[in-house]
Amino acid sequence: MAKNKISFKLKNKLSELDTLCQKLEGFGESIGLSPKFVFETNLALDELFTNIISYGYSDKKVHHISVTISLQDSQLLFSIEDDGMPFNPTEVDEPDLGCTIEECKIGGLGIHLAKNLMDEVCYQRCKDKNILTLRKHIQDPRPAKKRMKG
Amino acid sequence: MEIIEENHGGINIFKLNGRLDSNTSQGFEKKIFQAIDDGSKSMIVDFKDLDYISSAGLRVILKATKALKREDGKMLLCDMQDYVKEVFEIAGFDSFLPIVGTMDDALQGF
């Protein structure tokens, strides 16, 4: 039976994006997620993770960001926990999407993508940690069990 | 990520292969701005083998498009996979960036 929960830690460096991708693809495959779902999930987590490591730390030390992904009923739940500076991405202003190319600014775009690709993004600050909780409904559930029968 | 550069009758073509994220976007930015510095005014970015793009990749595309526009140049984006195109749409970039179907369409756009 496929394991329906994984937890792992990422260091605060950009090369860990590859680890994030590998972990997600492996988990997605084990529980039968569609490539589109894995892509969208990867992008949302990438943007939030990149944001944390780009702006969350003022020192040069190695920090660990904890990620947990679990399948519950027909949705995936994600938790991202870091010990960086307090930052609530849900309060970031939405970019102006109706702008022309000259006016277009890139700030806030990553968080805009993450919010759009997830059904829910919640933030809490707890014991000197930022905790993001995300939820995404699986539209096309293909449980691994069923696939194995065929 | 692998970037293959080609020149087709004065048009600089960048074929992206792999993942364009904050880890790889700097390399792409360097190459594309090197071409702009070298005087290139016509560019095509071929997305056929690009599996993934994040806002870091969108940022480079936007920056290069703006820089080319200032030089009276033009950049066309072609052959995007559906997932990748969706990212441009969610970002609202499809409204002002020239995204075309195939490489042939792109070549005819100059």
mmCIF file of C-alpha atoms in Angstrom:
data_model
loop_
_atom_site.group_PDB
_atom_site.id
_atom_site.type_symbol
_atom_site.label_atom_id
_atom_site.label_comp_id
_atom_site.label_asym_id
_atom_site.label_seq_id
_atom_site.Cartn_x
_atom_site.Cartn_y
_atom_site.Cartn_z
ATOM 1 C CA MET A 1 0.000 0.000 0.000
ATOM 2 C CA ALA A 2 1.262 3.456 -0.858
ATOM 3 C CA LYS A 3 2.428 5.553 2.044
ATOM 4 C CA ASN A 4 0.104 8.542 2.329
ATOM 5 C CA LYS A 5 2.441 10.913 4.154
ATOM 6 C CA ILE A 6 6.006 12.134 3.700
ATOM 7 C CA SER A 7 8.140 14.512 5.720
ATOM 8 C CA PHE A 8 11.512 15.900 4.785
ATOM 9 C CA LYS A 9 13.820 18.810 5.518
ATOM 10 C CA LEU A 10 15.370 21.203 3.003
ATOM 11 C CA LYS A 11 18.399 23.407 3.599
ATOM 12 C CA ASN A 12 18.101 27.122 2.842
ATOM 13 C CA LYS A 13 19.787 27.011 -0.531
ATOM 14 C CA LEU A 14 18.341 27.161 -4.039
ATOM 15 C CA SER A 15 19.804 23.826 -5.139
ATOM 16 C CA GLU A 16 17.333 22.194 -2.732
ATOM 17 C CA LEU A 17 14.618 22.970 -5.316
ATOM 18 C CA ASP A 18 15.802 19.800 -7.064
ATOM 19 C CA THR A 19 15.311 17.800 -3.858
ATOM 20 C CA LEU A 20 11.825 19.283 -3.486
ATOM 21 C CA CYS A 21 10.991 18.258 -7.045
ATOM 22 C CA GLN A 22 12.305 14.697 -6.578
ATOM 23 C CA LYS A 23 10.408 14.218 -3.311
ATOM 24 C CA LEU A 24 7.169 15.500 -4.838
ATOM 25 C CA GLU A 25 7.481 13.426 -7.992
ATOM 26 C CA GLY A 26 8.242 10.291 -5.988
ATOM 27 C CA PHE A 27 5.309 10.862 -3.651
ATOM 28 C CA GLY A 28 3.003 11.798 -6.521
ATOM 29 C CA GLU A 29 3.872 8.627 -8.350
ATOM 30 C CA SER A 30 3.359 6.435 -5.292
ATOM 31 C CA ILE A 31 -0.170 7.721 -4.690
ATOM 32 C CA GLY A 32 -1.075 8.099 -8.386
ATOM 33 C CA LEU A 33 -1.234 11.879 -8.807
ATOM 34 C CA SER A 34 -1.474 13.292 -12.344
ATOM 35 C CA PRO A 35 1.623 15.038 -13.786
ATOM 36 C CA LYS A 36 -0.390 18.281 -13.950
ATOM 37 C CA PHE A 37 -1.211 18.061 -10.250
ATOM 38 C CA VAL A 38 2.422 17.361 -9.377
ATOM 39 C CA PHE A 39 3.534 20.300 -11.577
ATOM 40 C CA GLU A 40 1.122 22.741 -9.920
ATOM 41 C CA THR A 41 2.008 21.543 -6.446
ATOM 42 C CA ASN A 42 5.713 21.747 -7.215
ATOM 43 C CA LEU A 43 5.337 25.313 -8.445
ATOM 44 C CA ALA A 44 3.389 26.484 -5.382
ATOM 45 C CA LEU A 45 5.894 24.943 -2.959
ATOM 46 C CA ASP A 46 8.836 26.210 -5.048
ATOM 47 C CA GLU A 47 7.583 29.810 -4.866
ATOM 48 C CA LEU A 48 6.977 29.712 -1.117
ATOM 49 C CA PHE A 49 10.293 27.931 -0.430
ATOM 50 C CA THR A 50 12.269 30.316 -2.688
ATOM 51 C CA ASN A 51 10.649 33.219 -0.874
ATOM 52 C CA ILE A 52 11.623 31.861 2.536
ATOM 53 C CA ILE A 53 15.265 31.286 1.650
ATOM 54 C CA SER A 54 15.608 34.560 -0.300
ATOM 55 C CA TYR A 55 14.126 36.868 2.336
ATOM 56 C CA GLY A 56 13.738 34.880 5.546
ATOM 57 C CA TYR A 57 17.300 34.884 6.844
ATOM 58 C CA SER A 58 19.744 37.681 7.563
ATOM 59 C CA ASP A 59 22.584 35.402 8.716
ATOM 60 C CA LYS A 60 24.741 33.092 6.632
ATOM 61 C CA LYS A 61 24.008 30.000 8.687
ATOM 62 C CA VAL A 62 22.459 26.794 7.422
ATOM 63 C CA HIS A 63 18.769 26.547 8.288
ATOM 64 C CA HIS A 64 16.325 23.747 7.762
ATOM 65 C CA ILE A 65 12.847 24.104 6.347
ATOM 66 C CA SER A 66 10.521 21.249 7.240
ATOM 67 C CA VAL A 67 7.986 20.050 4.707
ATOM 68 C CA THR A 68 5.207 17.564 5.346
ATOM 69 C CA ILE A 69 2.792 16.342 2.693
ATOM 70 C CA SER A 70 -0.140 14.106 3.476
ATOM 71 C CA LEU A 71 -3.063 12.676 1.585
ATOM 72 C CA GLN A 72 -6.346 12.998 3.455
ATOM 73 C CA ASP A 73 -9.502 11.839 1.742
ATOM 74 C CA SER A 74 -9.475 13.574 -1.627
ATOM 75 C CA GLN A 75 -7.048 16.347 -0.835
ATOM 76 C CA LEU A 76 -3.393 16.919 -0.212
ATOM 77 C CA LEU A 77 -2.322 18.855 2.858
ATOM 78 C CA PHE A 78 1.056 20.565 3.030
ATOM 79 C CA SER A 79 2.909 22.104 5.897
ATOM 80 C CA ILE A 80 6.045 24.248 5.488
ATOM 81 C CA GLU A 81 7.814 25.314 8.657
ATOM 82 C CA ASP A 82 10.816 27.660 8.870
ATOM 83 C CA ASP A 83 12.714 29.512 11.585
ATOM 84 C CA GLY A 84 13.212 32.684 9.532
ATOM 85 C CA MET A 85 11.969 36.202 10.147
ATOM 86 C CA PRO A 86 8.214 36.553 10.618
ATOM 87 C CA PHE A 87 6.592 36.777 7.191
ATOM 88 C CA ASN A 88 2.992 36.250 6.213
ATOM 89 C CA PRO A 89 2.736 35.653 2.439
ATOM 90 C CA THR A 90 -1.062 35.710 2.556
ATOM 91 C CA GLU A 91 -0.868 39.456 3.313
ATOM 92 C CA VAL A 92 1.273 40.323 0.281
ATOM 93 C CA ASP A 93 -0.499 42.641 -2.171
ATOM 94 C CA GLU A 94 -1.774 40.973 -5.317
ATOM 95 C CA PRO A 95 0.084 42.055 -8.456
ATOM 96 C CA ASP A 96 -1.794 44.172 -10.989
ATOM 97 C CA LEU A 97 -2.604 41.631 -13.680
ATOM 98 C CA GLY A 98 -4.279 44.095 -16.022
ATOM 99 C CA CYS A 99 -1.089 46.097 -16.518
ATOM 100 C CA THR A 100 0.822 46.705 -19.712
ATOM 101 C CA ILE A 101 4.293 45.308 -20.197
ATOM 102 C CA GLU A 102 5.863 48.644 -19.256
ATOM 103 C CA GLU A 103 3.948 48.796 -15.976
ATOM 104 C CA CYS A 104 4.301 45.133 -15.146
ATOM 105 C CA LYS A 105 6.279 44.420 -12.007
ATOM 106 C CA ILE A 106 7.436 41.033 -10.909
ATOM 107 C CA GLY A 107 7.073 41.528 -7.138
ATOM 108 C CA GLY A 108 4.469 39.366 -5.447
ATOM 109 C CA LEU A 109 4.082 37.196 -8.514
ATOM 110 C CA GLY A 110 5.436 34.004 -6.947
ATOM 111 C CA ILE A 111 3.004 34.241 -4.060
ATOM 112 C CA HIS A 112 0.188 35.033 -6.487
ATOM 113 C CA LEU A 113 1.015 31.813 -8.380
ATOM 114 C CA ALA A 114 1.132 29.774 -5.161
ATOM 115 C CA LYS A 115 -2.230 31.113 -3.980
ATOM 116 C CA ASN A 116 -3.823 30.401 -7.350
ATOM 117 C CA LEU A 117 -2.506 26.872 -7.594
ATOM 118 C CA MET A 118 -3.602 25.902 -4.087
ATOM 119 C CA ASP A 119 -7.158 25.850 -2.762
ATOM 120 C CA GLU A 120 -6.043 27.351 0.522
ATOM 121 C CA VAL A 121 -2.927 28.973 1.959
ATOM 122 C CA CYS A 122 -2.897 29.713 5.711
ATOM 123 C CA TYR A 123 -0.189 31.300 7.816
ATOM 124 C CA GLN A 124 0.566 31.252 11.489
ATOM 125 C CA ARG A 125 3.518 32.355 13.583
ATOM 126 C CA CYS A 126 4.121 29.928 16.414
ATOM 127 C CA LYS A 127 7.118 29.615 18.767
ATOM 128 C CA ASP A 128 9.475 31.661 16.554
ATOM 129 C CA LYS A 129 8.483 29.704 13.485
ATOM 130 C CA ASN A 130 6.537 30.547 10.347
ATOM 131 C CA ILE A 131 4.077 27.789 9.593
ATOM 132 C CA LEU A 132 2.336 27.646 6.239
ATOM 133 C CA THR A 133 -0.504 25.203 5.784
ATOM 134 C CA LEU A 134 -1.719 24.558 2.261
ATOM 135 C CA ARG A 135 -4.549 22.503 0.874
ATOM 136 C CA LYS A 136 -5.256 21.295 -2.647
ATOM 137 C CA HIS A 137 -8.158 19.158 -3.711
ATOM 138 C CA ILE A 138 -7.404 16.283 -6.063
ATOM 139 C CA GLN A 139 -9.801 16.662 -8.969
ATOM 140 C CA ASP A 140 -8.865 13.432 -10.629
ATOM 141 C CA PRO A 141 -8.182 10.917 -7.881
ATOM 142 C CA ARG A 142 -6.495 7.819 -9.193
ATOM 143 C CA PRO A 143 -5.715 5.744 -6.119
ATOM 144 C CA ALA A 144 -2.667 3.507 -6.503
ATOM 145 C CA LYS A 145 -4.708 0.520 -5.340
ATOM 146 C CA LYS A 146 -7.132 0.733 -8.265
ATOM 147 C CA ARG A 147 -4.369 1.136 -10.793
ATOM 148 C CA MET A 148 -2.656 -1.990 -9.542
ATOM 149 C CA LYS A 149 -5.744 -4.107 -10.241
ATOM 150 C CA GLY A 150 -5.775 -3.096 -13.904
ATOM 151 C CA MET B 1 18.741 23.046 -17.421
ATOM 152 C CA GLU B 2 20.257 22.957 -20.889
ATOM 153 C CA ILE B 3 20.120 25.965 -23.222
ATOM 154 C CA ILE B 4 20.900 25.442 -26.900
ATOM 155 C CA GLU B 5 21.578 28.601 -28.870
ATOM 156 C CA GLU B 6 21.063 28.706 -32.612
ATOM 157 C CA ASN B 7 21.048 31.405 -35.230
ATOM 158 C CA HIS B 8 18.513 31.205 -38.004
ATOM 159 C CA GLY B 9 18.956 33.958 -40.604
ATOM 160 C CA GLY B 10 19.821 36.570 -37.994
ATOM 161 C CA ILE B 11 17.243 35.389 -35.472
ATOM 162 C CA ASN B 12 18.683 34.171 -32.156
ATOM 163 C CA ILE B 13 16.934 31.018 -31.024
ATOM 164 C CA PHE B 14 17.148 29.761 -27.441
ATOM 165 C CA LYS B 15 15.957 26.190 -26.947
ATOM 166 C CA LEU B 16 15.253 25.512 -23.287
ATOM 167 C CA ASN B 17 15.449 21.985 -21.974
ATOM 168 C CA GLY B 18 14.585 21.069 -18.389
ATOM 169 C CA ARG B 19 13.495 23.330 -15.564
ATOM 170 C CA LEU B 20 13.604 27.124 -15.462
ATOM 171 C CA ASP B 21 13.452 28.051 -11.778
ATOM 172 C CA SER B 22 15.310 30.336 -9.368
ATOM 173 C CA ASN B 23 18.186 27.870 -9.429
ATOM 174 C CA THR B 24 18.667 27.991 -13.221
ATOM 175 C CA SER B 25 17.203 31.347 -14.306
ATOM 176 C CA GLN B 26 20.463 33.269 -13.779
ATOM 177 C CA GLY B 27 22.254 31.209 -16.421
ATOM 178 C CA PHE B 28 19.460 31.894 -18.895
ATOM 179 C CA GLU B 29 19.439 35.599 -18.036
ATOM 180 C CA LYS B 30 23.192 35.832 -18.712
ATOM 181 C CA LYS B 31 22.884 34.167 -22.119
ATOM 182 C CA ILE B 32 19.925 36.189 -23.294
ATOM 183 C CA PHE B 33 21.420 39.516 -22.164
ATOM 184 C CA GLN B 34 24.746 38.622 -23.743
ATOM 185 C CA ALA B 35 22.886 38.280 -27.056
ATOM 186 C CA ILE B 36 21.117 41.624 -26.512
ATOM 187 C CA ASP B 37 24.464 43.268 -25.690
ATOM 188 C CA ASP B 38 25.864 41.759 -28.879
ATOM 189 C CA GLY B 39 23.190 43.597 -30.828
ATOM 190 C CA SER B 40 20.594 40.894 -31.398
ATOM 191 C CA LYS B 41 17.136 42.332 -32.018
ATOM 192 C CA SER B 42 15.186 39.259 -33.081
ATOM 193 C CA MET B 43 14.804 36.359 -30.694
ATOM 194 C CA ILE B 44 12.774 33.199 -30.317
ATOM 195 C CA VAL B 45 12.571 31.202 -27.104
ATOM 196 C CA ASP B 46 11.610 27.607 -27.842
ATOM 197 C CA PHE B 47 9.727 26.071 -24.888
ATOM 198 C CA LYS B 48 9.174 22.658 -26.474
ATOM 199 C CA ASP B 49 11.440 20.767 -24.074
ATOM 200 C CA LEU B 50 10.883 22.971 -21.063
ATOM 201 C CA ASP B 51 9.133 20.961 -18.351
ATOM 202 C CA TYR B 52 8.833 23.595 -15.679
ATOM 203 C CA ILE B 53 8.869 27.365 -15.130
ATOM 204 C CA SER B 54 8.531 29.421 -11.952
ATOM 205 C CA SER B 55 8.208 33.176 -11.370
ATOM 206 C CA ALA B 56 12.023 33.407 -11.529
ATOM 207 C CA GLY B 57 11.823 32.250 -15.161
ATOM 208 C CA LEU B 58 8.942 34.623 -15.911
ATOM 209 C CA ARG B 59 11.042 37.454 -14.505
ATOM 210 C CA VAL B 60 13.866 36.812 -16.999
ATOM 211 C CA ILE B 61 11.433 36.619 -19.934
ATOM 212 C CA LEU B 62 9.781 39.885 -18.875
ATOM 213 C CA LYS B 63 13.095 41.671 -18.322
ATOM 214 C CA ALA B 64 14.471 40.534 -21.697
ATOM 215 C CA THR B 65 11.258 41.472 -23.534
ATOM 216 C CA LYS B 66 11.371 44.971 -22.039
ATOM 217 C CA ALA B 67 15.072 45.375 -22.877
ATOM 218 C CA LEU B 68 14.504 44.270 -26.478
ATOM 219 C CA LYS B 69 11.523 46.595 -26.856
ATOM 220 C CA ARG B 70 13.717 49.547 -25.870
ATOM 221 C CA GLU B 71 16.076 48.565 -28.701
ATOM 222 C CA ASP B 72 13.164 48.200 -31.154
ATOM 223 C CA GLY B 73 13.699 44.458 -31.094
ATOM 224 C CA LYS B 74 11.266 41.603 -30.602
ATOM 225 C CA MET B 75 11.109 38.259 -28.826
ATOM 226 C CA LEU B 76 8.615 35.496 -29.588
ATOM 227 C CA LEU B 77 7.845 32.523 -27.345
ATOM 228 C CA CYS B 78 6.816 29.255 -28.988
ATOM 229 C CA ASP B 79 5.793 25.639 -28.487
ATOM 230 C CA MET B 80 4.782 25.768 -24.810
ATOM 231 C CA GLN B 81 3.475 22.726 -23.014
ATOM 232 C CA ASP B 82 0.021 23.260 -21.512
ATOM 233 C CA TYR B 83 1.249 23.374 -17.901
ATOM 234 C CA VAL B 84 3.886 25.947 -18.748
ATOM 235 C CA LYS B 85 1.408 28.079 -20.680
ATOM 236 C CA GLU B 86 -0.941 27.964 -17.702
ATOM 237 C CA VAL B 87 1.747 29.643 -15.573
ATOM 238 C CA PHE B 88 1.938 32.544 -18.067
ATOM 239 C CA GLU B 89 -1.857 32.778 -17.973
ATOM 240 C CA ILE B 90 -2.144 32.802 -14.167
ATOM 241 C CA ALA B 91 0.557 35.495 -14.086
ATOM 242 C CA GLY B 92 -1.399 37.524 -16.666
ATOM 243 C CA PHE B 93 1.680 37.545 -18.935
ATOM 244 C CA ASP B 94 -0.167 36.011 -21.883
ATOM 245 C CA SER B 95 -1.924 39.353 -22.386
ATOM 246 C CA PHE B 96 1.254 41.189 -23.408
ATOM 247 C CA LEU B 97 3.840 38.548 -24.338
ATOM 248 C CA PRO B 98 3.756 37.170 -27.883
ATOM 249 C CA ILE B 99 3.162 33.432 -27.410
ATOM 250 C CA VAL B 100 2.791 31.503 -30.671
ATOM 251 C CA GLY B 101 2.093 27.853 -31.483
ATOM 252 C CA THR B 102 5.033 26.369 -33.313
ATOM 253 C CA MET B 103 8.592 27.273 -34.275
ATOM 254 C CA ASP B 104 7.375 27.796 -37.864
ATOM 255 C CA ASP B 105 4.815 30.327 -36.622
ATOM 256 C CA ALA B 106 7.573 32.082 -34.697
ATOM 257 C CA LEU B 107 9.935 32.213 -37.693
ATOM 258 C CA GLN B 108 7.154 33.672 -39.825
ATOM 259 C CA GLY B 109 6.617 36.370 -37.201
ATOM 260 C CA PHE B 110 9.770 38.193 -38.301
#
